[in-house]
Amino acid sequence: MPRRRASQSPRVVYRTARAGLRVTRGQRRRLVGLLISAGDVWACVLELNAWRRARQDRPFASYSELCRELAASGPGTFGELDSHGARSVLRRYSDAWFASAKRRNEGDRTARFPRRRRALAPVRWYHGRFMLEGRRLRIPVAHGCPALWVRLDRDLPHPPEQVRSITLLYDAGRLWVDVTAEVPVACHPAGHEPDPGRVAGVDLGIIHPYAVAGPDGQALLVSGRAIRAEHRMHLADTKGRVRAVARRAPKPGQKGSRRWRHYRRRQRLVEARHRRRVRQAQHEAAKTVIAWAVARRIGSLAVGDPRGVLKVDAGRRHNQRIREWRIGHLITVLKDKAEAAGIGLQLVDERGTSSTCPACRSRIPKPAGRVLACPACQFTGHRDLTAAANIAARLGGGITPVIPAGVTHRRAGAHLPGVAPSRRDPRRRAHHRGARGSPGRHRPARASPTPG
Ligand SMILES: [Zn+2]
């Protein structure tokens, strides 16, 4: 919930960054204790409303009603969790309840009110409750409990005075904080601000997550090869893992063995790491696009929205590919970064843009490969860039360079393991002589021939 701001103040956006926590065993116990207490608050509200429903009373849903009930429970009911942290759980419940109510009012009968208990619930604290000094963070605890200082595992991208809230959460076996900051929209020096009249078209794809065509024949291609490799390695790894443990998988209703639980835990860690890697790579790709656009004073981005194709069933392999694409995330990150940079973004229908000749507007049936060749007018060009130029034209970009003046090539996910020789991927096997897969464990360095 953004705070009220004076109407004259400069425009801001809210951005959240996640950082891991470096904690001792004792700190970890206390932090998990806070999350369990928050889960208890959540469960209490569910219980309370279940009773009220059984009595045919109106359920408590508004934040203030719930806060009154919390105050009646008195201090110390929820362990070390302070009242502000507990209220953040009530806020979450209230928001979820009203969101469901709204959807039900609009006729969506599948929308359901919050009903699931959780062992751990995330807790949020707003500005003024916590203290942030560099990487040190003081998590608020109930009155009378010893102070709880923890360390973040990285520097935050936002200065501490911009931070408005922190959220403590647990994901895949690790403790995290989400730090939300109020970031002013970028101010560009006079003469360098984005010009809304300069339009660039963005074509979203799997081979190239972003293909951008701008004015003056300038173009940008972001390669998604590393992301696709990450997906492929992860899929192969998961398949191997599943095959290896299929024998000891518990039957439905059967309690799993300790080894099985360890396997499940490991699986969750690997899944989470894979998601983080892809997410990070997509963020970096979007950042590249925005930096490129700012440098060329592009003020409007027209993004072709291909989400119509997602509903079509295209077979097992292609469906998997489409799902891995994470198109919604690609659009969201680009939109967020464009907004923070002061660039407008509009979604346009992309139907036909990758099969229309930009020179003579004739339709090219079934273009194959990365190069688009028009049989009518001998136009040839990069297929994704041509699509991007066609998308730009739909928003009045109107630039169709037959030969792009300058194409910038960038890679998404340069940090992914296996991309640079310095970070080899342990999932990758050395498949022939000289190929470097996993470095293996404690393998001594090859003795270098000493010049005699
Ligand atoms: Zn043509």
PDB file of N, CA, C and O in Angstrom, residues 273-337:
ATOM      1  N   ARG A 273      16.913 -22.537  -7.076  1.00  0.00           N
ATOM      2  CA  ARG A 273      18.116 -21.944  -7.664  1.00  0.00           C
ATOM      3  C   ARG A 273      17.918 -21.728  -9.162  1.00  0.00           C
ATOM      4  O   ARG A 273      18.295 -20.691  -9.709  1.00  0.00           O
ATOM      5  N   HIS A 274      17.302 -22.716  -9.807  1.00  0.00           N
ATOM      6  CA  HIS A 274      17.039 -22.597 -11.240  1.00  0.00           C
ATOM      7  C   HIS A 274      16.135 -21.389 -11.512  1.00  0.00           C
ATOM      8  O   HIS A 274      16.405 -20.586 -12.409  1.00  0.00           O
ATOM      9  N   ARG A 275      15.070 -21.246 -10.711  1.00  0.00           N
ATOM     10  CA  ARG A 275      14.163 -20.112 -10.897  1.00  0.00           C
ATOM     11  C   ARG A 275      14.894 -18.786 -10.707  1.00  0.00           C
ATOM     12  O   ARG A 275      14.714 -17.860 -11.497  1.00  0.00           O
ATOM     13  N   ARG A 276      15.753 -18.729  -9.684  1.00  0.00           N
ATOM     14  CA  ARG A 276      16.505 -17.488  -9.422  1.00  0.00           C
ATOM     15  C   ARG A 276      17.401 -17.141 -10.601  1.00  0.00           C
ATOM     16  O   ARG A 276      17.514 -15.985 -10.991  1.00  0.00           O
ATOM     17  N   ARG A 277      18.049 -18.172 -11.169  1.00  0.00           N
ATOM     18  CA  ARG A 277      18.984 -17.917 -12.268  1.00  0.00           C
ATOM     19  C   ARG A 277      18.264 -17.356 -13.483  1.00  0.00           C
ATOM     20  O   ARG A 277      18.709 -16.382 -14.087  1.00  0.00           O
ATOM     21  N   VAL A 278      17.138 -17.975 -13.837  1.00  0.00           N
ATOM     22  CA  VAL A 278      16.407 -17.526 -15.028  1.00  0.00           C
ATOM     23  C   VAL A 278      15.882 -16.113 -14.804  1.00  0.00           C
ATOM     24  O   VAL A 278      15.974 -15.239 -15.667  1.00  0.00           O
ATOM     25  N   ARG A 279      15.346 -15.891 -13.619  1.00  0.00           N
ATOM     26  CA  ARG A 279      14.803 -14.591 -13.246  1.00  0.00           C
ATOM     27  C   ARG A 279      15.855 -13.504 -13.375  1.00  0.00           C
ATOM     28  O   ARG A 279      15.638 -12.463 -13.998  1.00  0.00           O
ATOM     29  N   GLN A 280      17.017 -13.792 -12.803  1.00  0.00           N
ATOM     30  CA  GLN A 280      18.115 -12.824 -12.831  1.00  0.00           C
ATOM     31  C   GLN A 280      18.515 -12.523 -14.273  1.00  0.00           C
ATOM     32  O   GLN A 280      18.701 -11.370 -14.655  1.00  0.00           O
ATOM     33  N   ALA A 281      18.623 -13.585 -15.091  1.00  0.00           N
ATOM     34  CA  ALA A 281      19.045 -13.397 -16.479  1.00  0.00           C
ATOM     35  C   ALA A 281      18.031 -12.547 -17.228  1.00  0.00           C
ATOM     36  O   ALA A 281      18.402 -11.679 -18.031  1.00  0.00           O
ATOM     37  N   GLN A 282      16.734 -12.766 -16.961  1.00  0.00           N
ATOM     38  CA  GLN A 282      15.713 -11.979 -17.654  1.00  0.00           C
ATOM     39  C   GLN A 282      15.757 -10.521 -17.197  1.00  0.00           C
ATOM     40  O   GLN A 282      15.577  -9.607 -18.001  1.00  0.00           O
ATOM     41  N   HIS A 283      16.014 -10.306 -15.899  1.00  0.00           N
ATOM     42  CA  HIS A 283      16.162  -8.934 -15.412  1.00  0.00           C
ATOM     43  C   HIS A 283      17.322  -8.239 -16.117  1.00  0.00           C
ATOM     44  O   HIS A 283      17.213  -7.094 -16.532  1.00  0.00           O
ATOM     45  N   GLU A 284      18.442  -8.956 -16.240  1.00  0.00           N
ATOM     46  CA  GLU A 284      19.615  -8.348 -16.873  1.00  0.00           C
ATOM     47  C   GLU A 284      19.326  -8.029 -18.339  1.00  0.00           C
ATOM     48  O   GLU A 284      19.757  -6.994 -18.850  1.00  0.00           O
ATOM     49  N   ALA A 285      18.590  -8.925 -19.002  1.00  0.00           N
ATOM     50  CA  ALA A 285      18.260  -8.684 -20.403  1.00  0.00           C
ATOM     51  C   ALA A 285      17.417  -7.416 -20.531  1.00  0.00           C
ATOM     52  O   ALA A 285      17.673  -6.572 -21.396  1.00  0.00           O
ATOM     53  N   ALA A 286      16.424  -7.261 -19.651  1.00  0.00           N
ATOM     54  CA  ALA A 286      15.560  -6.080 -19.702  1.00  0.00           C
ATOM     55  C   ALA A 286      16.364  -4.817 -19.412  1.00  0.00           C
ATOM     56  O   ALA A 286      16.168  -3.775 -20.047  1.00  0.00           O
ATOM     57  N   LYS A 287      17.309  -4.939 -18.489  1.00  0.00           N
ATOM     58  CA  LYS A 287      18.147  -3.791 -18.143  1.00  0.00           C
ATOM     59  C   LYS A 287      18.970  -3.356 -19.363  1.00  0.00           C
ATOM     60  O   LYS A 287      19.126  -2.157 -19.628  1.00  0.00           O
ATOM     61  N   THR A 288      19.468  -4.345 -20.111  1.00  0.00           N
ATOM     62  CA  THR A 288      20.228  -4.048 -21.335  1.00  0.00           C
ATOM     63  C   THR A 288      19.370  -3.253 -22.311  1.00  0.00           C
ATOM     64  O   THR A 288      19.829  -2.272 -22.902  1.00  0.00           O
ATOM     65  N   VAL A 289      18.114  -3.703 -22.478  1.00  0.00           N
ATOM     66  CA  VAL A 289      17.220  -3.033 -23.429  1.00  0.00           C
ATOM     67  C   VAL A 289      17.008  -1.579 -23.008  1.00  0.00           C
ATOM     68  O   VAL A 289      17.096  -0.657 -23.827  1.00  0.00           O
ATOM     69  N   ILE A 290      16.742  -1.367 -21.707  1.00  0.00           N
ATOM     70  CA  ILE A 290      16.449  -0.012 -21.248  1.00  0.00           C
ATOM     71  C   ILE A 290      17.691   0.880 -21.365  1.00  0.00           C
ATOM     72  O   ILE A 290      17.599   2.035 -21.801  1.00  0.00           O
ATOM     73  N   ALA A 291      18.852   0.337 -21.034  1.00  0.00           N
ATOM     74  CA  ALA A 291      20.083   1.129 -21.161  1.00  0.00           C
ATOM     75  C   ALA A 291      20.314   1.521 -22.616  1.00  0.00           C
ATOM     76  O   ALA A 291      20.686   2.650 -22.922  1.00  0.00           O
ATOM     77  N   TRP A 292      20.054   0.583 -23.510  1.00  0.00           N
ATOM     78  CA  TRP A 292      20.204   0.840 -24.948  1.00  0.00           C
ATOM     79  C   TRP A 292      19.220   1.932 -25.392  1.00  0.00           C
ATOM     80  O   TRP A 292      19.585   2.851 -26.129  1.00  0.00           O
ATOM     81  N   ALA A 293      17.972   1.835 -24.895  1.00  0.00           N
ATOM     82  CA  ALA A 293      16.950   2.808 -25.290  1.00  0.00           C
ATOM     83  C   ALA A 293      17.274   4.196 -24.737  1.00  0.00           C
ATOM     84  O   ALA A 293      17.112   5.200 -25.444  1.00  0.00           O
ATOM     85  N   VAL A 294      17.738   4.266 -23.490  1.00  0.00           N
ATOM     86  CA  VAL A 294      18.055   5.569 -22.880  1.00  0.00           C
ATOM     87  C   VAL A 294      19.194   6.227 -23.655  1.00  0.00           C
ATOM     88  O   VAL A 294      19.155   7.420 -23.953  1.00  0.00           O
ATOM     89  N   ALA A 295      20.204   5.432 -24.042  1.00  0.00           N
ATOM     90  CA  ALA A 295      21.350   5.984 -24.762  1.00  0.00           C
ATOM     91  C   ALA A 295      20.933   6.544 -26.120  1.00  0.00           C
ATOM     92  O   ALA A 295      21.602   7.414 -26.661  1.00  0.00           O
ATOM     93  N   ARG A 296      19.807   6.038 -26.677  1.00  0.00           N
ATOM     94  CA  ARG A 296      19.344   6.510 -27.991  1.00  0.00           C
ATOM     95  C   ARG A 296      18.140   7.419 -27.876  1.00  0.00           C
ATOM     96  O   ARG A 296      17.465   7.662 -28.874  1.00  0.00           O
ATOM     97  N   ARG A 297      17.848   7.878 -26.662  1.00  0.00           N
ATOM     98  CA  ARG A 297      16.758   8.830 -26.386  1.00  0.00           C
ATOM     99  C   ARG A 297      15.412   8.321 -26.902  1.00  0.00           C
ATOM    100  O   ARG A 297      14.598   9.096 -27.405  1.00  0.00           O
ATOM    101  N   ILE A 298      15.198   7.004 -26.753  1.00  0.00           N
ATOM    102  CA  ILE A 298      13.914   6.445 -27.176  1.00  0.00           C
ATOM    103  C   ILE A 298      12.912   6.632 -26.042  1.00  0.00           C
ATOM    104  O   ILE A 298      13.191   6.278 -24.899  1.00  0.00           O
ATOM    105  N   GLY A 299      11.770   7.242 -26.338  1.00  0.00           N
ATOM    106  CA  GLY A 299      10.797   7.556 -25.300  1.00  0.00           C
ATOM    107  C   GLY A 299       9.594   6.640 -25.252  1.00  0.00           C
ATOM    108  O   GLY A 299       8.831   6.668 -24.295  1.00  0.00           O
ATOM    109  N   SER A 300       9.393   5.842 -26.306  1.00  0.00           N
ATOM    110  CA  SER A 300       8.253   4.914 -26.315  1.00  0.00           C
ATOM    111  C   SER A 300       8.715   3.548 -26.802  1.00  0.00           C
ATOM    112  O   SER A 300       9.408   3.459 -27.815  1.00  0.00           O
ATOM    113  N   LEU A 301       8.295   2.541 -26.068  1.00  0.00           N
ATOM    114  CA  LEU A 301       8.566   1.178 -26.505  1.00  0.00           C
ATOM    115  C   LEU A 301       7.232   0.535 -26.890  1.00  0.00           C
ATOM    116  O   LEU A 301       6.275   0.583 -26.124  1.00  0.00           O
ATOM    117  N   ALA A 302       7.179  -0.027 -28.084  1.00  0.00           N
ATOM    118  CA  ALA A 302       6.003  -0.804 -28.490  1.00  0.00           C
ATOM    119  C   ALA A 302       6.383  -2.274 -28.370  1.00  0.00           C
ATOM    120  O   ALA A 302       7.341  -2.714 -28.990  1.00  0.00           O
ATOM    121  N   VAL A 303       5.684  -2.991 -27.510  1.00  0.00           N
ATOM    122  CA  VAL A 303       6.032  -4.382 -27.273  1.00  0.00           C
ATOM    123  C   VAL A 303       4.960  -5.275 -27.875  1.00  0.00           C
ATOM    124  O   VAL A 303       3.778  -5.129 -27.563  1.00  0.00           O
ATOM    125  N   GLY A 304       5.362  -6.175 -28.755  1.00  0.00           N
ATOM    126  CA  GLY A 304       4.421  -7.124 -29.344  1.00  0.00           C
ATOM    127  C   GLY A 304       4.014  -8.144 -28.295  1.00  0.00           C
ATOM    128  O   GLY A 304       4.861  -8.778 -27.689  1.00  0.00           O
ATOM    129  N   ASP A 305       2.700  -8.264 -28.072  1.00  0.00           N
ATOM    130  CA  ASP A 305       2.220  -9.176 -27.030  1.00  0.00           C
ATOM    131  C   ASP A 305       1.819 -10.501 -27.661  1.00  0.00           C
ATOM    132  O   ASP A 305       0.801 -10.586 -28.327  1.00  0.00           O
ATOM    133  N   PRO A 306       2.617 -11.545 -27.483  1.00  0.00           N
ATOM    134  CA  PRO A 306       2.313 -12.814 -28.150  1.00  0.00           C
ATOM    135  C   PRO A 306       1.505 -13.755 -27.279  1.00  0.00           C
ATOM    136  O   PRO A 306       1.445 -14.941 -27.555  1.00  0.00           O
ATOM    137  N   ARG A 307       0.860 -13.250 -26.226  1.00  0.00           N
ATOM    138  CA  ARG A 307       0.284 -14.188 -25.262  1.00  0.00           C
ATOM    139  C   ARG A 307      -0.910 -14.956 -25.811  1.00  0.00           C
ATOM    140  O   ARG A 307      -1.365 -15.892 -25.201  1.00  0.00           O
ATOM    141  N   GLY A 308      -1.375 -14.551 -27.003  1.00  0.00           N
ATOM    142  CA  GLY A 308      -2.435 -15.329 -27.635  1.00  0.00           C
ATOM    143  C   GLY A 308      -1.979 -16.737 -27.985  1.00  0.00           C
ATOM    144  O   GLY A 308      -2.753 -17.680 -27.904  1.00  0.00           O
ATOM    145  N   VAL A 309      -0.683 -16.883 -28.320  1.00  0.00           N
ATOM    146  CA  VAL A 309      -0.206 -18.200 -28.766  1.00  0.00           C
ATOM    147  C   VAL A 309      -0.105 -19.187 -27.605  1.00  0.00           C
ATOM    148  O   VAL A 309      -0.001 -20.380 -27.819  1.00  0.00           O
ATOM    149  N   LEU A 310      -0.141 -18.672 -26.378  1.00  0.00           N
ATOM    150  CA  LEU A 310       0.098 -19.563 -25.242  1.00  0.00           C
ATOM    151  C   LEU A 310      -1.073 -20.507 -25.003  1.00  0.00           C
ATOM    152  O   LEU A 310      -0.926 -21.537 -24.388  1.00  0.00           O
ATOM    153  N   LYS A 311      -2.254 -20.129 -25.502  1.00  0.00           N
ATOM    154  CA  LYS A 311      -3.419 -20.965 -25.246  1.00  0.00           C
ATOM    155  C   LYS A 311      -3.507 -22.137 -26.211  1.00  0.00           C
ATOM    156  O   LYS A 311      -4.227 -23.088 -25.983  1.00  0.00           O
ATOM    157  N   VAL A 312      -2.752 -22.059 -27.300  1.00  0.00           N
ATOM    158  CA  VAL A 312      -2.810 -23.111 -28.307  1.00  0.00           C
ATOM    159  C   VAL A 312      -1.944 -24.281 -27.851  1.00  0.00           C
ATOM    160  O   VAL A 312      -0.796 -24.102 -27.470  1.00  0.00           O
ATOM    161  N   ASP A 313      -2.491 -25.494 -27.889  1.00  0.00           N
ATOM    162  CA  ASP A 313      -1.709 -26.666 -27.530  1.00  0.00           C
ATOM    163  C   ASP A 313      -0.847 -27.043 -28.719  1.00  0.00           C
ATOM    164  O   ASP A 313      -1.341 -27.264 -29.813  1.00  0.00           O
ATOM    165  N   ALA A 314       0.464 -27.067 -28.517  1.00  0.00           N
ATOM    166  CA  ALA A 314       1.370 -27.269 -29.641  1.00  0.00           C
ATOM    167  C   ALA A 314       2.228 -28.502 -29.452  1.00  0.00           C
ATOM    168  O   ALA A 314       3.312 -28.602 -30.003  1.00  0.00           O
ATOM    169  N   GLY A 315       1.775 -29.436 -28.633  1.00  0.00           N
ATOM    170  CA  GLY A 315       2.563 -30.645 -28.424  1.00  0.00           C
ATOM    171  C   GLY A 315       3.467 -30.515 -27.218  1.00  0.00           C
ATOM    172  O   GLY A 315       3.774 -29.414 -26.773  1.00  0.00           O
ATOM    173  N   ARG A 316       3.902 -31.677 -26.713  1.00  0.00           N
ATOM    174  CA  ARG A 316       4.615 -31.749 -25.442  1.00  0.00           C
ATOM    175  C   ARG A 316       5.864 -30.867 -25.414  1.00  0.00           C
ATOM    176  O   ARG A 316       6.056 -30.073 -24.510  1.00  0.00           O
ATOM    177  N   ARG A 317       6.719 -31.033 -26.414  1.00  0.00           N
ATOM    178  CA  ARG A 317       7.996 -30.327 -26.390  1.00  0.00           C
ATOM    179  C   ARG A 317       7.817 -28.826 -26.546  1.00  0.00           C
ATOM    180  O   ARG A 317       8.446 -28.038 -25.860  1.00  0.00           O
ATOM    181  N   HIS A 318       6.963 -28.446 -27.486  1.00  0.00           N
ATOM    182  CA  HIS A 318       6.793 -27.016 -27.726  1.00  0.00           C
ATOM    183  C   HIS A 318       6.094 -26.351 -26.547  1.00  0.00           C
ATOM    184  O   HIS A 318       6.427 -25.227 -26.178  1.00  0.00           O
ATOM    185  N   ASN A 319       5.129 -27.077 -25.931  1.00  0.00           N
ATOM    186  CA  ASN A 319       4.465 -26.512 -24.752  1.00  0.00           C
ATOM    187  C   ASN A 319       5.472 -26.229 -23.641  1.00  0.00           C
ATOM    188  O   ASN A 319       5.422 -25.201 -22.988  1.00  0.00           O
ATOM    189  N   GLN A 320       6.407 -27.191 -23.455  1.00  0.00           N
ATOM    190  CA  GLN A 320       7.446 -27.019 -22.436  1.00  0.00           C
ATOM    191  C   GLN A 320       8.271 -25.770 -22.746  1.00  0.00           C
ATOM    192  O   GLN A 320       8.546 -24.952 -21.880  1.00  0.00           O
ATOM    193  N   ARG A 321       8.625 -25.596 -24.013  1.00  0.00           N
ATOM    194  CA  ARG A 321       9.434 -24.454 -24.434  1.00  0.00           C
ATOM    195  C   ARG A 321       8.707 -23.141 -24.144  1.00  0.00           C
ATOM    196  O   ARG A 321       9.278 -22.177 -23.660  1.00  0.00           O
ATOM    197  N   ILE A 322       7.405 -23.140 -24.475  1.00  0.00           N
ATOM    198  CA  ILE A 322       6.611 -21.929 -24.272  1.00  0.00           C
ATOM    199  C   ILE A 322       6.538 -21.593 -22.781  1.00  0.00           C
ATOM    200  O   ILE A 322       6.647 -20.439 -22.385  1.00  0.00           O
ATOM    201  N   ARG A 323       6.384 -22.646 -21.964  1.00  0.00           N
ATOM    202  CA  ARG A 323       6.289 -22.399 -20.527  1.00  0.00           C
ATOM    203  C   ARG A 323       7.588 -21.854 -19.972  1.00  0.00           C
ATOM    204  O   ARG A 323       7.597 -20.977 -19.121  1.00  0.00           O
ATOM    205  N   GLU A 324       8.718 -22.379 -20.468  1.00  0.00           N
ATOM    206  CA  GLU A 324      10.026 -21.926 -19.984  1.00  0.00           C
ATOM    207  C   GLU A 324      10.320 -20.493 -20.403  1.00  0.00           C
ATOM    208  O   GLU A 324      11.157 -19.837 -19.807  1.00  0.00           O
ATOM    209  N   TRP A 325       9.647 -20.034 -21.417  1.00  0.00           N
ATOM    210  CA  TRP A 325       9.872 -18.701 -21.969  1.00  0.00           C
ATOM    211  C   TRP A 325       9.595 -17.633 -20.909  1.00  0.00           C
ATOM    212  O   TRP A 325      10.270 -16.636 -20.804  1.00  0.00           O
ATOM    213  N   ARG A 326       8.595 -17.851 -20.090  1.00  0.00           N
ATOM    214  CA  ARG A 326       8.180 -16.951 -19.016  1.00  0.00           C
ATOM    215  C   ARG A 326       7.907 -15.558 -19.588  1.00  0.00           C
ATOM    216  O   ARG A 326       8.476 -14.553 -19.170  1.00  0.00           O
ATOM    217  N   ILE A 327       7.014 -15.531 -20.532  1.00  0.00           N
ATOM    218  CA  ILE A 327       6.731 -14.327 -21.302  1.00  0.00           C
ATOM    219  C   ILE A 327       6.164 -13.213 -20.425  1.00  0.00           C
ATOM    220  O   ILE A 327       6.508 -12.052 -20.575  1.00  0.00           O
ATOM    221  N   GLY A 328       5.290 -13.599 -19.487  1.00  0.00           N
ATOM    222  CA  GLY A 328       4.704 -12.593 -18.597  1.00  0.00           C
ATOM    223  C   GLY A 328       5.776 -11.874 -17.811  1.00  0.00           C
ATOM    224  O   GLY A 328       5.759 -10.651 -17.664  1.00  0.00           O
ATOM    225  N   HIS A 329       6.771 -12.640 -17.346  1.00  0.00           N
ATOM    226  CA  HIS A 329       7.858 -12.034 -16.581  1.00  0.00           C
ATOM    227  C   HIS A 329       8.697 -11.124 -17.461  1.00  0.00           C
ATOM    228  O   HIS A 329       9.096 -10.036 -17.049  1.00  0.00           O
ATOM    229  N   LEU A 330       8.953 -11.555 -18.719  1.00  0.00           N
ATOM    230  CA  LEU A 330       9.734 -10.719 -19.638  1.00  0.00           C
ATOM    231  C   LEU A 330       9.053  -9.361 -19.833  1.00  0.00           C
ATOM    232  O   LEU A 330       9.711  -8.316 -19.865  1.00  0.00           O
ATOM    233  N   ILE A 331       7.715  -9.393 -19.980  1.00  0.00           N
ATOM    234  CA  ILE A 331       6.977  -8.143 -20.190  1.00  0.00           C
ATOM    235  C   ILE A 331       7.006  -7.299 -18.909  1.00  0.00           C
ATOM    236  O   ILE A 331       7.276  -6.099 -18.949  1.00  0.00           O
ATOM    237  N   THR A 332       6.770  -7.961 -17.751  1.00  0.00           N
ATOM    238  CA  THR A 332       6.721  -7.218 -16.491  1.00  0.00           C
ATOM    239  C   THR A 332       8.043  -6.519 -16.189  1.00  0.00           C
ATOM    240  O   THR A 332       8.055  -5.350 -15.820  1.00  0.00           O
ATOM    241  N   VAL A 333       9.154  -7.247 -16.316  1.00  0.00           N
ATOM    242  CA  VAL A 333      10.429  -6.623 -15.946  1.00  0.00           C
ATOM    243  C   VAL A 333      10.730  -5.459 -16.888  1.00  0.00           C
ATOM    244  O   VAL A 333      11.229  -4.416 -16.455  1.00  0.00           O
ATOM    245  N   LEU A 334      10.390  -5.630 -18.167  1.00  0.00           N
ATOM    246  CA  LEU A 334      10.656  -4.538 -19.117  1.00  0.00           C
ATOM    247  C   LEU A 334       9.796  -3.319 -18.774  1.00  0.00           C
ATOM    248  O   LEU A 334      10.264  -2.181 -18.786  1.00  0.00           O
ATOM    249  N   LYS A 335       8.534  -3.578 -18.428  1.00  0.00           N
ATOM    250  CA  LYS A 335       7.615  -2.498 -18.085  1.00  0.00           C
ATOM    251  C   LYS A 335       8.105  -1.742 -16.853  1.00  0.00           C
ATOM    252  O   LYS A 335       8.156  -0.519 -16.826  1.00  0.00           O
ATOM    253  N   ASP A 336       8.508  -2.505 -15.822  1.00  0.00           N
ATOM    254  CA  ASP A 336       8.985  -1.897 -14.574  1.00  0.00           C
ATOM    255  C   ASP A 336      10.215  -1.032 -14.812  1.00  0.00           C
ATOM    256  O   ASP A 336      10.313   0.089 -14.309  1.00  0.00           O
ATOM    257  N   LYS A 337      11.150  -1.556 -15.586  1.00  0.00           N
ATOM    258  CA  LYS A 337      12.392  -0.807 -15.777  1.00  0.00           C
ATOM    259  C   LYS A 337      12.160   0.402 -16.679  1.00  0.00           C
ATOM    260  O   LYS A 337      12.785   1.444 -16.497  1.00  0.00           O
TER     261      LYS A 337
END
